XYZ file of C-alpha atoms in Angstrom:
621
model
C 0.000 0.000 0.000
C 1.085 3.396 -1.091
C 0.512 6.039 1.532
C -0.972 9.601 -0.083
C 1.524 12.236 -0.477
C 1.558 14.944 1.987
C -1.103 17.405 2.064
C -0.356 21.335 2.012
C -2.483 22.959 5.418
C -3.702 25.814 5.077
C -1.761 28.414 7.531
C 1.633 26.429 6.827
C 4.137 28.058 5.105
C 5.526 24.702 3.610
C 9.041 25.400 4.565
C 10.881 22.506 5.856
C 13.514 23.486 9.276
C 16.947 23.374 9.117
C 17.434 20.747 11.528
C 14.897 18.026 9.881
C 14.662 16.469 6.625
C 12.226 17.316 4.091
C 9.122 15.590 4.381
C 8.398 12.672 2.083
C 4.491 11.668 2.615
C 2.279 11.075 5.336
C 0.630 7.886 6.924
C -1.871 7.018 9.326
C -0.558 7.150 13.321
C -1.061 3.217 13.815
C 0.444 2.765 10.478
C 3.585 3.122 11.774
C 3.120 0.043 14.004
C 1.197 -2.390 11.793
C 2.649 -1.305 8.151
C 5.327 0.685 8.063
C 6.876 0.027 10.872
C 10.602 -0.126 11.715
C 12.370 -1.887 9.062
C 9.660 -1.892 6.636
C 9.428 -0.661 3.199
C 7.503 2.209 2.115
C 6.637 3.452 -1.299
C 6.085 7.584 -1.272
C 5.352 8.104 -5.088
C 8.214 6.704 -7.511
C 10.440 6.494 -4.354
C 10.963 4.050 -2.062
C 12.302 3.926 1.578
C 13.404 1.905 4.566
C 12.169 3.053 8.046
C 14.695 3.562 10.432
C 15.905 1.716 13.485
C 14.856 3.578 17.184
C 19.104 3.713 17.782
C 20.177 6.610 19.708
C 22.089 8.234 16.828
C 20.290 8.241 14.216
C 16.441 7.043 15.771
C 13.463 6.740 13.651
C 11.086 8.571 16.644
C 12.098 11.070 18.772
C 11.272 11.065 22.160
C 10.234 14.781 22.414
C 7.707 13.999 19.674
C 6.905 10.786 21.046
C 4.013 10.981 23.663
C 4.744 8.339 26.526
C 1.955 5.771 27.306
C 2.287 3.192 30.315
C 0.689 -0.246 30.577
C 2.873 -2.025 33.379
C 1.760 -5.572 32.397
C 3.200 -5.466 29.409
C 5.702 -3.388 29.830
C 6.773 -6.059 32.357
C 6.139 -8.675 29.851
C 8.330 -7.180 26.880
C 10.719 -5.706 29.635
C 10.520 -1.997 29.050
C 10.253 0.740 30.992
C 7.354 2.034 29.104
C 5.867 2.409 25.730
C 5.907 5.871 23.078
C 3.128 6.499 20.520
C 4.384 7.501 16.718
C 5.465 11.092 15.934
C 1.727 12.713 15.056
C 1.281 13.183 11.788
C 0.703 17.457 12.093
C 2.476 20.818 11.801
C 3.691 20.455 15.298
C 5.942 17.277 14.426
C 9.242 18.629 12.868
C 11.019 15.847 12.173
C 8.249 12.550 12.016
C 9.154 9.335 11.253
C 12.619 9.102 9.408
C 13.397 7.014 6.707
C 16.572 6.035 4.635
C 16.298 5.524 0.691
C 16.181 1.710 -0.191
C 16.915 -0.156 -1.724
C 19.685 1.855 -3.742
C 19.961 0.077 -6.864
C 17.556 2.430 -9.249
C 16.848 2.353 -13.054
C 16.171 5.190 -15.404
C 13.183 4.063 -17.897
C 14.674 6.891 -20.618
C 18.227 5.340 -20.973
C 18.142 1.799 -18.803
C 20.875 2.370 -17.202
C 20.819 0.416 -13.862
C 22.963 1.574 -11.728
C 23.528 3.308 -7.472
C 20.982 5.954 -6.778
C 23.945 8.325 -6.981
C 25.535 7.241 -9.790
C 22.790 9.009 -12.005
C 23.692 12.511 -10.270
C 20.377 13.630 -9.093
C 19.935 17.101 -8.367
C 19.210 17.701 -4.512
C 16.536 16.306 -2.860
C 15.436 14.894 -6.096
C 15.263 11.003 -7.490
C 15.654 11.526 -11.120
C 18.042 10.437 -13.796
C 20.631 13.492 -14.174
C 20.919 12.925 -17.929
C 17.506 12.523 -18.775
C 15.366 14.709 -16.087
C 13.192 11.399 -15.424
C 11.953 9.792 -12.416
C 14.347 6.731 -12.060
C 12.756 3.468 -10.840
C 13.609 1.587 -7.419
C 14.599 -1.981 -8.075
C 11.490 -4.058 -7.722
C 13.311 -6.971 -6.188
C 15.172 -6.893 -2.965
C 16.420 -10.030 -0.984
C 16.145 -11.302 2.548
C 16.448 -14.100 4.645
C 14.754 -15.679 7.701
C 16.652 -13.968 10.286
C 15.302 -11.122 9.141
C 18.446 -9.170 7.283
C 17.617 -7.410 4.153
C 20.171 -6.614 1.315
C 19.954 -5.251 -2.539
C 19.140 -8.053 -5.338
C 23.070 -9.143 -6.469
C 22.208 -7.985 -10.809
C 25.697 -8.078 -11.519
C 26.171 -11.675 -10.364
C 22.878 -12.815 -12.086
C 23.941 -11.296 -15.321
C 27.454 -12.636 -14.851
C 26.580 -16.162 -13.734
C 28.194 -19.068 -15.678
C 27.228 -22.680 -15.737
C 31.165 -23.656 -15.596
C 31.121 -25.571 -12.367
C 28.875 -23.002 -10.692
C 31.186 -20.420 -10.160
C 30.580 -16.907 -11.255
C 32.363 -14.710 -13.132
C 32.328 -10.930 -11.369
C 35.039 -8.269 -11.102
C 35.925 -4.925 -12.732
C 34.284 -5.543 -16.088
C 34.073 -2.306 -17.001
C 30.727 -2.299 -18.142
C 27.543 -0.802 -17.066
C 24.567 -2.791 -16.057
C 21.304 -2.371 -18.292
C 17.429 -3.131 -17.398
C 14.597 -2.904 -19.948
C 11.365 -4.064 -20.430
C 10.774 -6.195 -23.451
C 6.849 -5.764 -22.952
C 5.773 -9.053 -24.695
C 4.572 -10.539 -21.580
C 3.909 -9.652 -17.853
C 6.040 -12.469 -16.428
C 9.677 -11.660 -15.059
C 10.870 -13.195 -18.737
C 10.309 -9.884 -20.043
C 12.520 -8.238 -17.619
C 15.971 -7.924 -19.667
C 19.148 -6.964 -17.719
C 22.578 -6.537 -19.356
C 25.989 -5.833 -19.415
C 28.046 -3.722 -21.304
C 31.051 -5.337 -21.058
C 29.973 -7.752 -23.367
C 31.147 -10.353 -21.793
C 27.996 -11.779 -20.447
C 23.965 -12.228 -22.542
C 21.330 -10.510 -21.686
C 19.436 -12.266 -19.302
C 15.848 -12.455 -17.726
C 14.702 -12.292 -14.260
C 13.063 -15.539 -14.792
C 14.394 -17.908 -12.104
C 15.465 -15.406 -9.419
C 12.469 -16.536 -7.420
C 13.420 -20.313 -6.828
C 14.340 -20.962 -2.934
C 18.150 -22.200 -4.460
C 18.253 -19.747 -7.225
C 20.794 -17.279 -4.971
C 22.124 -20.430 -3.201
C 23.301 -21.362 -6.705
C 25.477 -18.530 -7.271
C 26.909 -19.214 -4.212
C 25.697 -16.620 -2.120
C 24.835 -16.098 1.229
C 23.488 -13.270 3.531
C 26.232 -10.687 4.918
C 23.241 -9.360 7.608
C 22.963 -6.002 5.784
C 20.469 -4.085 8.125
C 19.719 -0.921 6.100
C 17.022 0.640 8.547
C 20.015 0.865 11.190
C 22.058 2.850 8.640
C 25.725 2.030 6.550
C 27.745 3.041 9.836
C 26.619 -0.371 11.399
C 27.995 -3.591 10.295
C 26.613 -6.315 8.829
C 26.983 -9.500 10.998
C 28.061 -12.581 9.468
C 24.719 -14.374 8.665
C 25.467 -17.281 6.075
C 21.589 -17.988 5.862
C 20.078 -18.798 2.429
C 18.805 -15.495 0.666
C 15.869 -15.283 -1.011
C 14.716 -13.031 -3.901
C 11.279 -11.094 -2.639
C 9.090 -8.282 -4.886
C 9.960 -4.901 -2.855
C 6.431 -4.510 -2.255
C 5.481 -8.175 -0.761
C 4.172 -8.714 2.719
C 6.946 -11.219 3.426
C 9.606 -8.508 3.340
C 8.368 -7.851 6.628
C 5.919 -8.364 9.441
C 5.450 -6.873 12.531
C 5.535 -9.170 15.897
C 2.881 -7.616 17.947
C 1.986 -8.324 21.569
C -1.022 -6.710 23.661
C -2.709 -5.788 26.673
C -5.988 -5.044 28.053
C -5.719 -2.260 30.766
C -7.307 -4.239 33.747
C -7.879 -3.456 37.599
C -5.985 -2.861 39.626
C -3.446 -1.000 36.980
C -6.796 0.429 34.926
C -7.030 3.725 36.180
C -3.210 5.229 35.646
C -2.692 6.128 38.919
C 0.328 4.286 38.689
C 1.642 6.358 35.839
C 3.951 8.256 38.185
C 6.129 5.111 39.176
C 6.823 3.623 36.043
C 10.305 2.904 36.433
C 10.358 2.139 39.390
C 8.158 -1.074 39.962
C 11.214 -3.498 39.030
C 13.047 -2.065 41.995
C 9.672 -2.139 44.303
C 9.723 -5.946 43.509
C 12.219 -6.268 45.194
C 11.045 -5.211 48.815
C 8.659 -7.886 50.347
C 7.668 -5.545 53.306
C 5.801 -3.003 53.640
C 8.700 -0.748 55.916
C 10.654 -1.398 53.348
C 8.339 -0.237 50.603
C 8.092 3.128 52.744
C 11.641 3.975 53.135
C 12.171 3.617 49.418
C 9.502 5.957 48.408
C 10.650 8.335 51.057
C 13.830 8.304 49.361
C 12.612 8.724 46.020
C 10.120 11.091 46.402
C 9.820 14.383 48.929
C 7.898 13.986 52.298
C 4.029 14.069 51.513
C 4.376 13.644 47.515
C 3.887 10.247 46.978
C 1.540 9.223 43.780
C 0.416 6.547 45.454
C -0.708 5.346 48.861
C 1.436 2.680 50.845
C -1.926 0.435 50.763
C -2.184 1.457 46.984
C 1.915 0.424 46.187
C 1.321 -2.477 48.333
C -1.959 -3.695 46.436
C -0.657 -3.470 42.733
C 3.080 -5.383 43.714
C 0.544 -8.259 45.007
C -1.644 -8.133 41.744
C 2.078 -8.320 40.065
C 3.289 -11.160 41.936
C 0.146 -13.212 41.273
C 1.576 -13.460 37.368
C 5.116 -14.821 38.810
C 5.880 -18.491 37.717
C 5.272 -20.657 40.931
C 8.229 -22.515 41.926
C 10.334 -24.314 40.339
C 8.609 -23.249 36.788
C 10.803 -21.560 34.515
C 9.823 -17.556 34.074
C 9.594 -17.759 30.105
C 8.032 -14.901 27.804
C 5.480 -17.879 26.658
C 4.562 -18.096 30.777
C 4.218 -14.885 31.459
C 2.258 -14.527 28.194
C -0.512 -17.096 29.373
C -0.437 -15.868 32.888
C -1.273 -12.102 31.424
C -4.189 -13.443 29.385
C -5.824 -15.658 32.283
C -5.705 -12.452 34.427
C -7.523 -10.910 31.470
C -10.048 -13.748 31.547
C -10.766 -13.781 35.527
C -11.478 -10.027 35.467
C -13.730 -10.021 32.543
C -15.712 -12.997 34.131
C -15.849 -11.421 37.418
C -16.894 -7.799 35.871
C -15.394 -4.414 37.352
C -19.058 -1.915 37.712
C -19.458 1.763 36.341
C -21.176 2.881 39.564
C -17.881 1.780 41.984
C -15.129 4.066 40.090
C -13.698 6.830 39.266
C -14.223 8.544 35.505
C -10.412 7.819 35.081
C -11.344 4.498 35.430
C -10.155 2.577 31.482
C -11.727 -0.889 32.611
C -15.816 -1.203 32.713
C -17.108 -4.865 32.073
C -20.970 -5.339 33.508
C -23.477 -8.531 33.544
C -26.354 -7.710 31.327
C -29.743 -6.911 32.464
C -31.812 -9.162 30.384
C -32.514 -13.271 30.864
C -29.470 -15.182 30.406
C -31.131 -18.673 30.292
C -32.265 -17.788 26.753
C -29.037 -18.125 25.685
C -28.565 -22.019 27.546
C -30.036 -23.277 24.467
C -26.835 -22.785 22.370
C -24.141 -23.827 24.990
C -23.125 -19.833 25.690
C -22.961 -18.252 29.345
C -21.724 -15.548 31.131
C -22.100 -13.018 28.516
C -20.616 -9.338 29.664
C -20.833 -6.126 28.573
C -17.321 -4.340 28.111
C -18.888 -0.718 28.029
C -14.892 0.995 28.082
C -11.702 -0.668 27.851
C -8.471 0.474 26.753
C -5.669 -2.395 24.736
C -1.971 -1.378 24.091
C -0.103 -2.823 21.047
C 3.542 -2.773 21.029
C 5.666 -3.193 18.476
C 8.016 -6.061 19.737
C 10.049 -6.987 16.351
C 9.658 -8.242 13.093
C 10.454 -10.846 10.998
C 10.885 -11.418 7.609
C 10.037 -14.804 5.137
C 8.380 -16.057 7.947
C 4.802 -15.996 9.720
C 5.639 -13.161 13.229
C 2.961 -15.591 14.558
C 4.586 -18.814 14.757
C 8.241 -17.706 14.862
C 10.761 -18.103 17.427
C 12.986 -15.218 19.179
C 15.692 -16.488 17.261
C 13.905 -15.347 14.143
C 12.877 -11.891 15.333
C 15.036 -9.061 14.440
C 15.050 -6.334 16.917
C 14.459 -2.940 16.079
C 17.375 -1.431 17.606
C 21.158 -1.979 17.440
C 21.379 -1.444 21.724
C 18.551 -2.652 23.985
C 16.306 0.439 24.580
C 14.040 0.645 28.018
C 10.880 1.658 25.783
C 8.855 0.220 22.153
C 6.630 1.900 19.727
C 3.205 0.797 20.568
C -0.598 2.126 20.250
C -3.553 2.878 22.629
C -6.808 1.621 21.405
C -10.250 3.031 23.719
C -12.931 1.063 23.156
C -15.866 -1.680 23.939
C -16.536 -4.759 23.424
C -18.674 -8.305 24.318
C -17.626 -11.255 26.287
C -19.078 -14.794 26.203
C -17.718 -18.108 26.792
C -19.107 -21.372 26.054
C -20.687 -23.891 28.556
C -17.640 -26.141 30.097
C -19.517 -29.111 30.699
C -21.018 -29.340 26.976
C -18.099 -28.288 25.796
C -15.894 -30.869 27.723
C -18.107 -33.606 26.400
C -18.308 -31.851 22.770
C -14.262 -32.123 22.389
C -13.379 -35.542 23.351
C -15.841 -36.876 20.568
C -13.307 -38.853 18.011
C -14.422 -37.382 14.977
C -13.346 -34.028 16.790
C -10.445 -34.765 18.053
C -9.468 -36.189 14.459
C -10.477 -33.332 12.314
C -8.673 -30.950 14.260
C -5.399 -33.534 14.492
C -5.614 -33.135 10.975
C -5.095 -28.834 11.138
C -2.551 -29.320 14.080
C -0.479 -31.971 12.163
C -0.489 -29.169 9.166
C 0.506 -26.312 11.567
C 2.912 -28.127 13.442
C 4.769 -29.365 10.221
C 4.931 -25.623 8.897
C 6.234 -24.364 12.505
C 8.987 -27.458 12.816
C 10.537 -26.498 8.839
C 10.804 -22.635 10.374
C 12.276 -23.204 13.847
C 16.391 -23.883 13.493
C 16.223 -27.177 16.023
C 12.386 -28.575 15.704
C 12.481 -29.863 18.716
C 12.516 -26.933 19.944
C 9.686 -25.436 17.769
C 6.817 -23.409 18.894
C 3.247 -25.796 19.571
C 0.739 -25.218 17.612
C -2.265 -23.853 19.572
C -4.735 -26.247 17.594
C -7.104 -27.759 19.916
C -10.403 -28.107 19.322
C -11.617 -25.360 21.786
C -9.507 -23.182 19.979
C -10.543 -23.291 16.944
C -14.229 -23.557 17.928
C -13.465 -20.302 19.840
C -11.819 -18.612 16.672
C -14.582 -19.898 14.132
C -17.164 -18.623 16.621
C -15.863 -15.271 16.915
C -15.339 -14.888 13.090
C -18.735 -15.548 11.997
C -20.229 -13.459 14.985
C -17.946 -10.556 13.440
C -19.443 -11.476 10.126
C -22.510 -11.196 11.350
C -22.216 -7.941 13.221
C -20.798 -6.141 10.305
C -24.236 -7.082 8.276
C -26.803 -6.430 10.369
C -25.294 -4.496 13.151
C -23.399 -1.843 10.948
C -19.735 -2.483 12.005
C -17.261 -2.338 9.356
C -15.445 -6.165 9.760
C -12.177 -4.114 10.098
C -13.388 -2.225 12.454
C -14.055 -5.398 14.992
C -11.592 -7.376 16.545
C -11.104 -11.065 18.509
C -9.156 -11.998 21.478
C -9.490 -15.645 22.331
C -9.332 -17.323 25.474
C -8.642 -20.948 24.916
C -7.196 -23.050 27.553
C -7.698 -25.929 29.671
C -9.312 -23.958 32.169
C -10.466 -20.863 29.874
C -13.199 -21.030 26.859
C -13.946 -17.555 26.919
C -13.590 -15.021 23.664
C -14.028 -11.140 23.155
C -14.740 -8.640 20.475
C -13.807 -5.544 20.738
C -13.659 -2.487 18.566
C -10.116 -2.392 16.975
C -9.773 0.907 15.863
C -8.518 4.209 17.486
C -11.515 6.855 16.008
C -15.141 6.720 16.652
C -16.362 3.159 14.922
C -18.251 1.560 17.398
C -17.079 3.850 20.054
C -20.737 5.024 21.480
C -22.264 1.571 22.533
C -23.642 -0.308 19.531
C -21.431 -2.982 19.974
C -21.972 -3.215 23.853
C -26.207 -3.388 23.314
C -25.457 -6.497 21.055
C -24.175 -8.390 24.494
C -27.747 -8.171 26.022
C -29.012 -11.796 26.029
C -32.009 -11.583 23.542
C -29.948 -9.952 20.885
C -27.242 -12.158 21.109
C -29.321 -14.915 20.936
C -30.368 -13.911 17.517
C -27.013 -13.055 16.752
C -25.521 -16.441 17.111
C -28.251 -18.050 15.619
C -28.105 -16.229 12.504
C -24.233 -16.758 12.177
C -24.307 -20.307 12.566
C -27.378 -20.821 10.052
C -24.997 -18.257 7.467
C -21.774 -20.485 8.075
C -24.321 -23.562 7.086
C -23.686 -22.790 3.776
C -20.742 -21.313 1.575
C -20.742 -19.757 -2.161
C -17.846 -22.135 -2.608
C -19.572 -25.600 -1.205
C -19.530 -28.481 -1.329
C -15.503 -27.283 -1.655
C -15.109 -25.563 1.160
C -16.668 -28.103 3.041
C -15.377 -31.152 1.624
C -11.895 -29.482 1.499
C -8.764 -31.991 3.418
C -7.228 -28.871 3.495
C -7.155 -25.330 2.984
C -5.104 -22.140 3.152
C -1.778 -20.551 2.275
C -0.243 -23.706 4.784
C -3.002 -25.819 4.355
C -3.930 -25.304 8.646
C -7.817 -24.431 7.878
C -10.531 -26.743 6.700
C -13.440 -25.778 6.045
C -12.657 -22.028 5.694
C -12.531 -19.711 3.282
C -12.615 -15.837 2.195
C -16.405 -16.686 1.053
C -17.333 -17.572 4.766
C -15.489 -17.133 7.416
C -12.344 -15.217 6.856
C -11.808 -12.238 8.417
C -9.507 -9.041 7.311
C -6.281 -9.580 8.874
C -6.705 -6.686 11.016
C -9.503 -8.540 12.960
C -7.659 -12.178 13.597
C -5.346 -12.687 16.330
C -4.087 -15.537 14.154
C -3.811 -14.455 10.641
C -6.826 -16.597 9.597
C -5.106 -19.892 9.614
C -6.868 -22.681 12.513
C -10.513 -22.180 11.195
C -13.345 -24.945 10.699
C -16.518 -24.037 10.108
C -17.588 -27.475 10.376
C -16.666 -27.132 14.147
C -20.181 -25.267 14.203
C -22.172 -26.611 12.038
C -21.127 -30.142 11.259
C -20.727 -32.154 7.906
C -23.103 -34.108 5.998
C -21.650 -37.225 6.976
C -20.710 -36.614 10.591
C -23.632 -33.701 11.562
C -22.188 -34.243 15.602
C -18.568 -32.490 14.950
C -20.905 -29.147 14.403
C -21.123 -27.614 18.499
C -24.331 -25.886 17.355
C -25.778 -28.867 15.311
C -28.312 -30.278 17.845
C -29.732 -26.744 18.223
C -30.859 -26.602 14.821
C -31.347 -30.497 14.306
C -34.950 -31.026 13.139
């Protein structure tokens, strides 16, 4: 996606300060966490650009136009101090978010030369060819490889490859590389590249997207990191490099980890201490609590209480590992979302807090038992709640999802105390499914082997990613789970037809565990869609009801049956059934797990085994 180039206000004189760089184009705020974040590649017009790493020389964001927000649970989780929103996008940001030309290897459509960006001489603050005044062309292929490095597509050894042995023949030529379109086709056959020298054919880019096609030319990665700048050295790699279109969503994709703002941490009071809760942790009375805040702050200024401080290091200490279990990020991951999952079962009222209160989850009013029918209780209205995204890392060739740390690339050269991240305000509903149906519901055999089938497929995919597979990340396939997810797509399906949400605008976050079956939707966005308590009247039992019921008679049928539903498998990776875009996908802004794990038939049943379907005995007869 190309963002719109920047917009002339009215009242602004245009004129760019000394001390920033001109301004290339504007995005959206929370663009510059899910899309162009660091490390990606943006297109501004005919240019193209690499955002830059958050390194204290040369940082992408800076801090004095970089609001500070605070959510302690995950701060503690992704160990930071605290979190910064993106530069806003207005006349009051003078720098915004920097970016470094990539990838450097241009050509000039007038006289194909193909050549360094400033080997064609541009004129200041200009990309165009100095001979022939036009815009000169980014190369549209870049290369990468798993751990996440990023490097300029090698032309001169493709054109100068030789079948002897498998060696290639590169030096100082003397030539001038060439690129032209032969315009016959739309394949990469028609893209022609040259050498002067003679010495070499022309050659097409046909072939430089096989996995070994690089490998063959005996190449490897160097661990070029381009967003960090060409002060900081590459890092032997030696990984396999692979050829990628500049403008594909495997050149990069963000790892992103969240938060709901709950009690006791809900209603920023604890703002002022960020900081200093690590050191707090470390006190395990409260006299000793006291004389460090007397020592921090002056007599009679303490944020906080002593019963206040003393209160929120308890609710902290109830997510610590018990003993003898090891304190991994995967723990403290699951012991963040059953916290999440205890307070929005046990509800935190309007009418006992404060309006700085961010957390508001209430029972409904109406008859719950209507909804007994269908296997769903304890439905709750989320009338405000507040979720921070931070930008953790980002990987490339593989799925952020399902990748290990070793795969993440970080998105600094030093460890910084802070990460990019976003505030979402919102609401949302909460329901969870019956555990004694559901118990009996899952250890059916035809089940447990339909979903065996998706977790075989997703575990295969994760073990060929991780470098030692027995180490590999599980796949969270179980058949909860992906009841849970296929539930909460169609509802969002549902809500976005009759209830006027824009699917984009509506969000899941799954709670799927042996002792949680529990899912919410939220609004996902930061403006006013579903902001002013549609969403939260579509909780109350008798409009739920008809909700569910509606969704599960639409994911009866499919535009694309009896394929989708007879499918063995389905998706990019094969991990879905019976799923697809006609039914129950989801934009990828709404699924926690890039719509992979889905089974409609987990609803609804199959013609020849109706009991797999959860819902099927509601509507049986």
């Amino acid at each position: 996606m190309t963002p719109p180039p920047r917009r002339r206000r009215s009242g602004a004189s245009g004129a760019t300060p000394s001390h920033s760089f001109p301004r290339r184009g504007e995005i959206r705020r929370a663009q510059a966490i899910t899309t162009y974040g660091v490390g990606s590649l943006i297109a501004v017009d005919h240019e193209s650009f690499v955002v830059s790493g958050l390194d204290e020389a040369d940082r992408s964001w800076r801090p004095e136009e970089s609001p500070r927000i605070y959510e302690r649970r995950l701060a503690r989780l992704l160990d930071v101090d605290h979190f910064r929103l993106p530069p806003a996008s207005d006349d009051t940001s003078k720098d915004g978010l920097r970016v470094r030309r990539f990838p450097l290897m241009h050509s000039c459509p007038e006289c194909s030369e193909l050549q360094h960006h400033r080997d064609f001489n541009p004129p200041t603050g200009r990309s165009v060819c100095g001979k022939c005044e036009t815009d000169l062309v980014p190369s549209r292929f870049v290369v990468a490889c798993e751990a996440g490095h990023l490097g300029e597509f090698p032309y001169w050894q493709w054109v100068h490859r030789t079948s002897d042995r498998g060696s290639t023949t590169v030096g100082k030529c003397g030539g001038k590389l060439r690129l032209r379109t032969s315009g016959r086709t739309s394949s990469l056959r028609s893209i022609l590249v040259s050498c002067t020298c003679g010495r070499a054919p022309e050659v097409s880019m046909e072939g430089s997207f096989r996995r070994t096609a690089l490998k063959d030319l005996g190449l490897k990665c160097r661990g070029h990191r381009p967003w960090l700048g060409i002060s900081v050295p590459g890092e032997e790699c030696g990984l396999p490099l692979r050829t990628l279109q500049r403008g594909s969503s495997s050149v990069w994709q963000p790892v992103l980890k969240s938060a709901l703002s709950i009690p006791p941490w809900s209603n920023r009071r604890e703002d002022p201490l960020a900081g200093h809760w690590e050191k707090l942790r470390k006190y395990e009375t409260r006299e000793a609590v006291e004389i460090y805040l007397d020592a921090v702050f002056t007599e009679g200024a303490w944020p906080l209480s002593l019963d206040e401080v003393m209160t929120l290091l308890a609710a902290e200490r109830e997510e610590d590992p018990s003993d003898g279990e090891p304190a991994t990020f995967d723990h403290r991951y699951r012991a963040l979302r059953n916290k999440e999952y205890e307070r929005l079962r046990s509800g935190n009222d309007e009418s006992e807090n404060s309006r700085d209160e961010q957390f508001v989850c209430e029972t409904p009013l109406g008859d719950q038992s209507v909804l007994d029918p269908l296997g769903v209780t304890g439905p709750m209205l989320v009338k405000k709640l507040r979720e921070v995204r931070a930008l953790k890392a980002f990987t490339r060739l593989v799925d952020a999802e399902s990748t290990t740390d070793a795969k993440e690339m970080p998105l600094s050269d030093k460890p910084l105390r802070w990460l990019p991240a976003m505030e979402v305000r919102g609401e949302g509903v909460f329901l969870r499914l019956d555990e004694q149906r559901l118990g009996t519901w899952e250890k059916t055999i035809a089940v447990a082997a339909r979903v065996e089938r998706m977790r075989t497929a997703h575990q295969r995919v994760l073990d060929q990613r991780a470098d030692d597979p027995s180490r590999a990340v599980p796949s969270p396939a179980t058949p909860r789970m992906v009841l849970l997810h296929t539930l909460a797509h169609v509802l969002i399906t549902e809500w976005s037809l009759e209830a006027g949400y824009p699917a984009a605008s509506l969000r899941e976050r799954l709670y799927a565990a042996d002792d949680m079956a529990g899912v919410l939707i939220y609004t996902a966005t930061s403006d006013s869609a579903g902001s002013l308590g549609g969403l939260v009247a579509q909780g109350e039992p008798a409009p739920l009801d008809r909700a569910v019921r509606s969704a599960i008679r639409r994911a009866e049928w499919c535009s694309s049956d009896p394929l989708c539903m007879e499918a063995e498998a389905s998706g990019s990776i094969g991990t879905n059934l019976a799923a697809c875009h006609a039914c129950v996908m989801l934009p990828e802004t709404s699924c926690e797990h890039n719509n992979i794990l889905l089974d409609r038939a987990l609803l609804v049943g199959t013609p020849d085994e109706p009991a797999v379907g959860f819902f099927q005995r509601v509507f049986a007869g």
